[in-house]
Coordinates of C-alpha atoms and ligand atoms in Angstrom, one line a residue:
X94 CA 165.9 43.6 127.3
X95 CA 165.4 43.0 123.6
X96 CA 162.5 44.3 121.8
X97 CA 163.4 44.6 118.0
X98 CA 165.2 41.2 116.3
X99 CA 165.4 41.7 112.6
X100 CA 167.1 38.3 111.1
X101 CA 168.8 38.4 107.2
X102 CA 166.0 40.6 105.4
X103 CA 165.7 40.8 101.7
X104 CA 163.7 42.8 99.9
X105 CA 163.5 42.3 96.4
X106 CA 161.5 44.6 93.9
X107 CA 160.3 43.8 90.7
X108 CA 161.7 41.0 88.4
X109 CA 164.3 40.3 85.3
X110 CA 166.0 43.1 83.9
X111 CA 164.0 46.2 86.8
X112 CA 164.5 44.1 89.5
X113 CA 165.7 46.0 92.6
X114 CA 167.4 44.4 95.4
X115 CA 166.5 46.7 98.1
X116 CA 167.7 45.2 101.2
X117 CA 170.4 41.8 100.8
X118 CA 170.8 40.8 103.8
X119 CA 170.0 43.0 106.6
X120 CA 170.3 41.8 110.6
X121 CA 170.2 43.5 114.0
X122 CA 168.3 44.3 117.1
X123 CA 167.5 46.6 119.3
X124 CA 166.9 47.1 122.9
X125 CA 163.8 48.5 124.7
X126 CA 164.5 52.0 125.5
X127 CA 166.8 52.3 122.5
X128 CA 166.9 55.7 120.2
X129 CA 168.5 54.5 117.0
X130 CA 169.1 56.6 114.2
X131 CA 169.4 54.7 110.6
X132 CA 171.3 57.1 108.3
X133 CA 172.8 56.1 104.3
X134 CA 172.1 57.8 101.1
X135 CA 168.9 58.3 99.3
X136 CA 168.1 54.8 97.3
X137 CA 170.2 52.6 99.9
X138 CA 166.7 50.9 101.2
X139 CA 166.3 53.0 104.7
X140 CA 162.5 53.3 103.9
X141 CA 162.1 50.1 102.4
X142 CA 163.5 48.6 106.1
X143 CA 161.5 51.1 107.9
X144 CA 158.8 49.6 106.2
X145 CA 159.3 46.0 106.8
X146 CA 159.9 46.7 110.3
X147 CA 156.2 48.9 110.3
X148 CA 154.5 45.4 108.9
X149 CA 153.3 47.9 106.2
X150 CA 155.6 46.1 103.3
X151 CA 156.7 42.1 103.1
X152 CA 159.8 41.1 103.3
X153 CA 161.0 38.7 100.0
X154 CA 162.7 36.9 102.8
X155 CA 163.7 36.8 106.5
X156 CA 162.1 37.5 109.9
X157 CA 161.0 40.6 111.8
X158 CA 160.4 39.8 115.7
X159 CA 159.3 42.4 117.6
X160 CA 158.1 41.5 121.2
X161 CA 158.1 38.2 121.1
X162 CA 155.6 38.4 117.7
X163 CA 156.7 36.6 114.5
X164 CA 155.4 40.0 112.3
X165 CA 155.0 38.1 109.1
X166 CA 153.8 34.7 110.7
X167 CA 150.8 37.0 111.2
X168 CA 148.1 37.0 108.8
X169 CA 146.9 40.2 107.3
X170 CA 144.3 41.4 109.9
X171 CA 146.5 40.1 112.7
X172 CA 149.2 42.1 111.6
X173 CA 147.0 45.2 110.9
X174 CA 146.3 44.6 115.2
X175 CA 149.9 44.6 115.8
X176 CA 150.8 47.4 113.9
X177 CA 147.9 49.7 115.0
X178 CA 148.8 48.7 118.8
X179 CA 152.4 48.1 119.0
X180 CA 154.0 50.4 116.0
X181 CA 153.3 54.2 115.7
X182 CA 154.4 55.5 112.4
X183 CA 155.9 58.9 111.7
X184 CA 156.0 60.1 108.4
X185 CA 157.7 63.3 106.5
X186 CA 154.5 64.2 104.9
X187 CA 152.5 64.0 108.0
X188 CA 150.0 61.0 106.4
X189 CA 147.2 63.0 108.4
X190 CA 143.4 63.1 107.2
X191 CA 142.5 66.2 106.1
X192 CA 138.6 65.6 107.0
X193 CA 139.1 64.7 110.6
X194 CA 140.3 67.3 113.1
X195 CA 143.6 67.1 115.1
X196 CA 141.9 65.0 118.0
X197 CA 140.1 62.9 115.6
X198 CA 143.2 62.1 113.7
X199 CA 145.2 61.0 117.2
X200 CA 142.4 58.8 118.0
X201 CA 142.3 57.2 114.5
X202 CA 144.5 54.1 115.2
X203 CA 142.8 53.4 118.7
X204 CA 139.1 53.7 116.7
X205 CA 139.8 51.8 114.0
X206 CA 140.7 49.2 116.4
X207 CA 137.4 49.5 118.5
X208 CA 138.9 50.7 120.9
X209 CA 137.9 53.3 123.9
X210 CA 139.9 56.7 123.7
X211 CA 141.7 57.6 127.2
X212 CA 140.6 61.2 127.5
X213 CA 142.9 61.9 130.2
X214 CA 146.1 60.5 127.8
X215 CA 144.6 62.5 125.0
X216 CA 144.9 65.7 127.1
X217 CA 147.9 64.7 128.6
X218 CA 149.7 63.9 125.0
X219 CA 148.1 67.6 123.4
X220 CA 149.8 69.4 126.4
X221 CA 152.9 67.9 125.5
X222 CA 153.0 68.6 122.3
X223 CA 151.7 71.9 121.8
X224 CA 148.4 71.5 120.9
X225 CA 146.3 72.1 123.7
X226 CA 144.4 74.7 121.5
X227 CA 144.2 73.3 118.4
X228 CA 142.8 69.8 119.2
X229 CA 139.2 71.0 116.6
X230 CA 141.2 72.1 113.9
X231 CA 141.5 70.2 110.9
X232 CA 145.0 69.8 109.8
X233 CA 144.9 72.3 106.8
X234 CA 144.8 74.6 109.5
X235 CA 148.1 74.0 110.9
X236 CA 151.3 75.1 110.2
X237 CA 153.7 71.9 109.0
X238 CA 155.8 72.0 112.3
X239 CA 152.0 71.5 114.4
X240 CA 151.0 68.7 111.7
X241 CA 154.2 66.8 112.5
X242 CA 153.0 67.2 116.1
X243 CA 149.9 65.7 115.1
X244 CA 151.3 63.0 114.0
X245 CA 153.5 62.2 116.7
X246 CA 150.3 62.4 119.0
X247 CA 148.8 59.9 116.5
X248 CA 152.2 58.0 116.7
X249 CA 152.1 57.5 120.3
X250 CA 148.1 57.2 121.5
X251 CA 147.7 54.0 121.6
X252 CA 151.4 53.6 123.6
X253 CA 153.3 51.5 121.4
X254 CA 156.2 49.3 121.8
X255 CA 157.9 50.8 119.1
X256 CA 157.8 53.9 117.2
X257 CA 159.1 54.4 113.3
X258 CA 159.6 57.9 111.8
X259 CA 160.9 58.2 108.1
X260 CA 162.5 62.0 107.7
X261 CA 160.1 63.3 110.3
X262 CA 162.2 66.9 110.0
X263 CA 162.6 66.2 106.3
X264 CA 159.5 68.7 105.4
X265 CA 160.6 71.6 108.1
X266 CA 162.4 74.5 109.1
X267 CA 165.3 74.7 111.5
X268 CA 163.2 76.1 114.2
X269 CA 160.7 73.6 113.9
X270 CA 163.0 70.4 113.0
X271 CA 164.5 71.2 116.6
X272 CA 161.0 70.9 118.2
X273 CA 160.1 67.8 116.6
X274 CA 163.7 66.2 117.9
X275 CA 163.2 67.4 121.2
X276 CA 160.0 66.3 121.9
X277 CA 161.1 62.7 120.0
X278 CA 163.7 63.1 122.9
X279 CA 161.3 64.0 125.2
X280 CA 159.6 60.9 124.6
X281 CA 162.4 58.8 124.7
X282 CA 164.0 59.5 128.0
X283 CA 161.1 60.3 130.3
X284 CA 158.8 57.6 129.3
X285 CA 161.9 55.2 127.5
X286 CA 159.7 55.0 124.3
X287 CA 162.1 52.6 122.1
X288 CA 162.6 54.8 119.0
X289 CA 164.1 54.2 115.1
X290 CA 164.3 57.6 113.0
X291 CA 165.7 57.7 109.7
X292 CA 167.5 60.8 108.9
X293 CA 169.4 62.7 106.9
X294 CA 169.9 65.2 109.4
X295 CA 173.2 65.2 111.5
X296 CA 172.0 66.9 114.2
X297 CA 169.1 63.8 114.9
X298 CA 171.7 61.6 114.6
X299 CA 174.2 62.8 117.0
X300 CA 171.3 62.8 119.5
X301 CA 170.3 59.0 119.0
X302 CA 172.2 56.8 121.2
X303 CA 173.3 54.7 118.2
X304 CA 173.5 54.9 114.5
X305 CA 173.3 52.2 112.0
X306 CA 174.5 53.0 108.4
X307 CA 172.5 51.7 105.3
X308 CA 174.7 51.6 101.6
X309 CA 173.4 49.4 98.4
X310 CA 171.0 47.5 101.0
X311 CA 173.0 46.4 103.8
X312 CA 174.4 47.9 107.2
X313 CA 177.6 49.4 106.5
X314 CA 178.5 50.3 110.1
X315 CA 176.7 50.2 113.6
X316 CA 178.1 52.5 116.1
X317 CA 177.0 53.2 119.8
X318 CA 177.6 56.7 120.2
X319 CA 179.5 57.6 123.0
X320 CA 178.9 60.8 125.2
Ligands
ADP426 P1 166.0 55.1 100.8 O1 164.9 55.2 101.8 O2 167.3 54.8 101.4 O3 166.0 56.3 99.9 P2 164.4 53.1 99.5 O4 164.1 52.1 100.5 O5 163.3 54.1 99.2 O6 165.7 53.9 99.8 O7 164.8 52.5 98.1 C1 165.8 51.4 97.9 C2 165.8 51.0 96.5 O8 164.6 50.3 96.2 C3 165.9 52.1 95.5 O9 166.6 51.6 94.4 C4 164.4 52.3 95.1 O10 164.3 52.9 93.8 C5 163.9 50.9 95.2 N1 162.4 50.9 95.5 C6 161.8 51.3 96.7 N2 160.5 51.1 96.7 C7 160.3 50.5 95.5 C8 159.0 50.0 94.9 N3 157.9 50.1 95.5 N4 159.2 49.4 93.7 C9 160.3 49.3 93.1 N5 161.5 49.7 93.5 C10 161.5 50.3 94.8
ADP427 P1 162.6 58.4 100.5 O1 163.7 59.2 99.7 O2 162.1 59.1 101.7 O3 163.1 57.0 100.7 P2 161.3 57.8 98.0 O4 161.0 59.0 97.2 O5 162.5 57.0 97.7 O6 161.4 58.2 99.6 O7 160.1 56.8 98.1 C1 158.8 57.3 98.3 C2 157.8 56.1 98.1 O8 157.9 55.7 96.8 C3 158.1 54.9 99.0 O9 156.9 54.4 99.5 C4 158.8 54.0 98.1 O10 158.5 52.6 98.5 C5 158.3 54.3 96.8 N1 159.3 54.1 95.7 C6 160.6 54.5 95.8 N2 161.2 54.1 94.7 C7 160.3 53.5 93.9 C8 160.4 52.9 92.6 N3 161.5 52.9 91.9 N4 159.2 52.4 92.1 C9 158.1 52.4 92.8 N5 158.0 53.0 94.0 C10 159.1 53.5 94.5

């Protein structure tokens, strides 16, 4: 079943002589369940679509549909709902607050949305990922591999249809690049979270069950992989 329909996106920046067409023309979509890796090089406008598809950035033109939901039909607190329930965001710099401790920073999204905080998916989530015994730290405390991990708990609290992660190994080590894919993986296959993960890292890609290639703003190739 379809979750993700992304029709002829445009993303213009700026105007006259700086302007920047980031994204001319961009369409797909993608099933629920699906792990797609979007891969092109630096500048080609994977962020820029990552964002667009996160409701965090307007599109100049063209429609997002995820779920059934219009995304920029929405007005701007409707689309703040949305994202906080339906779109966990992973970032390469973690994005966590440094003030609020590891639990505090999972339950952010949920809170901010007046929300209750399942304790028993709380635990369940910090078991998963390693973080049983740092849930009262704050994240200066953590190594960048367990902030990561952080923010995939933060990512996935509120169980959303869809989750985005821009370079989410782009900050670490080998060792701890192959924990984040595996439990992304993890994730994927056991509970058949729908996933998108740009990367510049082969190794995520080859493990994604499709790859779409971004150059100069539009998809340059869209490959199932086969295993
Ligand atoms: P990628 O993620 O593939 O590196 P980006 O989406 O970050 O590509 O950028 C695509 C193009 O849009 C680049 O030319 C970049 O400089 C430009 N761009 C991205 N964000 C902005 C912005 N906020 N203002 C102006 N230009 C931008
Ligand atoms: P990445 O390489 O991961 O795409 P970038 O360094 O291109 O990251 O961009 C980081 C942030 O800066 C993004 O939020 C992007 O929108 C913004 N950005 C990128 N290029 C420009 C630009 N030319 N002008 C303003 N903002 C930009």
């Amino acid at each position: 079943m379809q979750l993700l329909q992304v029709n002829d996106l445009c993303k213009r920046y700026g105007a006259g002589e700086a302007r920047v067409d980031a994204l001319k023309g961009v369409s797909f979509s993608v099933q629920r369940g699906e792990f797609v890796a979007i891969v092109g090089p630096s500048g080609s406008g994977k962020s820029t679509l990552l964002h667009i598809l996160g409701g965090v950035d307007r599109p100049t033109s063209g429609r997002v549909v995820i779920d059934g939901t219009d995304l920029y039909q929405l007005d701007e607190s409707a689309l703040a709902i949305f994202r906080r329930r339906q779109i966990g965001l992973i970032y390469q710099f973690y994005n966590l607050i440094p003030v609020l401790t590891v639990k505090e920073n999972m339950a952010l999204p949920l809170l901010l949305d007046g929300r209750r905080v399942d304790e028993g998916r709380m635990r369940q989530l910090s078991e998963t990922l390693g973080l049983r015994e740092r849930m009262k730290h704050l994240p200066g405390q953590l190594s960048g591999g367990q902030q990561q991990r952080v923010s995939i708990g933060r990512a996935l609290m509120a169980s959303p249809a869809l989750v985005l992660a821009d370079e989410p190994t782009g900050n670490l080590d080998s060792k701890n690049s192959a924990q984040i894919l595996q439990l992304l993986q993890t994730f994927h296959r056991e509970n058949g979270q729908t996933l998108i993960v740009i990367t510049h890292d082969e190794s995520i890609a080859l493990q994604a069950d499709r790859i779409i290639a971004i150059e100069d703003g539009q998809i340059a190739r869209d490959e199932v992989i086969r295993r």
